Amino acid sequence: MAAEPESPFEAAYAAGIARELPEPALPAGRTAVVSAAPAETFALRGCVLTREGPLERAYITVGEGTSIEAISTRKPRNVRVHDTCGGVILPGLIDLHGHPEFNVFAAWEPPRQFVNRYAWRGSDIYKELVRRPQDRLIGALPPQTQLRYAEIRALVGGVTAIQGTSERIERLEEESLVRNVDRWIFGRHRARAMIDLPDEGERDFPRLQRIVGEIDAGEVDAFYLHLAEGRRDNQRSVDEWDRLLRTNALTPATVIIHGAALGRDQLGELKDADGKLVWSPQSNLRLYGETTLAADALDVGLKIGLGADWLPTGSQSLLHELKVARRELARQGAEPPARRLVDMVTRDAAEIAGLGAQLGVLEEGRPADLVVLERRLDDPYENVLDAEPAWVQLVMIDGDLPYGRADWLETLTDAGDRERLEPLIAWGKRMLLDTSYTAAPATGEQPPLELLRQQLIASYPQVGPIFA
């Protein structure tokens, strides 16, 4: 029997993990052609989460460039101060596992639990609810439509960097609205990723060998790999660890996504090899009824990041995923400090991505990537863990102001930039959104959220809402 031809969905799913890319002419940072930039140097006043800990009633100064100029408990001179009314100011959140182009879908309710990812990928109900609608969207819309909608979903939840953007949907000459850690970032491409780990003789095995060679040559900092995504009693999932070793793919750059079927000893081996782990508990629990032994991973000293996975089975936002992670860790018998969990989506996430020198920490001279949350709890780290996307007051990426409270952005941006800001009502709050960002001359007008939503709904009426 002839093999079934690869559908647009399968091609997109496979390409949802970046392959080799020709080198484009990109700036070193986010030198934008259009963006909502601050009208002048200003300082935010609030509780600033620094590497050393929280600074109450502190000031973080952002210049007319893209970097943080200063962090101090002393009021800066000759600088306009914007008081966040005690808001928690922390590094922009980093979502280390996702499939952004699929985040236009509403959550899928699995009719049963599965033994591994291959089982649900082959199920009729999944094909009906996700695969076929995706095929329809691929045929009807420009690929950037889905990416930009997903980026907005991430942005309004305080996320400033994501993983998993498809090579199919990102133009090389443009940097996206939020940073993409395994694509071109800071003028370089030092990350690779695969979904299914190939064995010798399989189609993608030569590519795996090239990636391992690039890691050995010091050309790759992070290699994202879906591995052991299934139940611990499923032999196919368990056997993927042996394949990882057999193919020499366990390296200091290896970042295992999921690892749900790995035992404590294997997690220890991963740590000993200087590998890392990205955990998506919500998606695991919904699909398999169990998830990664994250408490054991913490206990053996493994560095862990979090990812909301994709919306069909994952969390609505990374802030929601943090809550699931905390509850599951408690169920597994671990209660790490709140700060440790916050590190999983900031400092630790940046280090896992090989971007610890640029992202994940608020420090003088670093890119101004930050989020401001409403302050409702005395402990600022507990405040982050309790936060919902509705608590997001302001998001800044490299000094740009793509999302924030309407009254704040109306005072922080100049008149020309304000013309591009799109008014929104987000969970009852009046907010402004700038979707116009591009790092190179755009091939056309960057569509606002209203138009993106109309385009998606025209082809798929059940499109997943952002503000829900």
Coordinates of C-alpha atoms in Angstrom, one line a residue, residues 106 120 157 201 220 281 297 311 315 346 428 458:
A106 CA -9.7 26.7 21.3
W120 CA -3.2 11.1 20.1
G157 CA 0.1 37.3 29.5
G201 CA 18.3 5.0 8.7
V220 CA 24.8 25.8 19.1
P281 CA 2.5 19.8 33.1
A297 CA 14.4 16.7 38.7
L311 CA -3.5 25.8 23.4
S315 CA -2.5 26.3 29.5
T346 CA 12.8 34.1 33.8
G428 CA -12.5 44.7 31.9
A458 CA -13.7 33.7 8.4

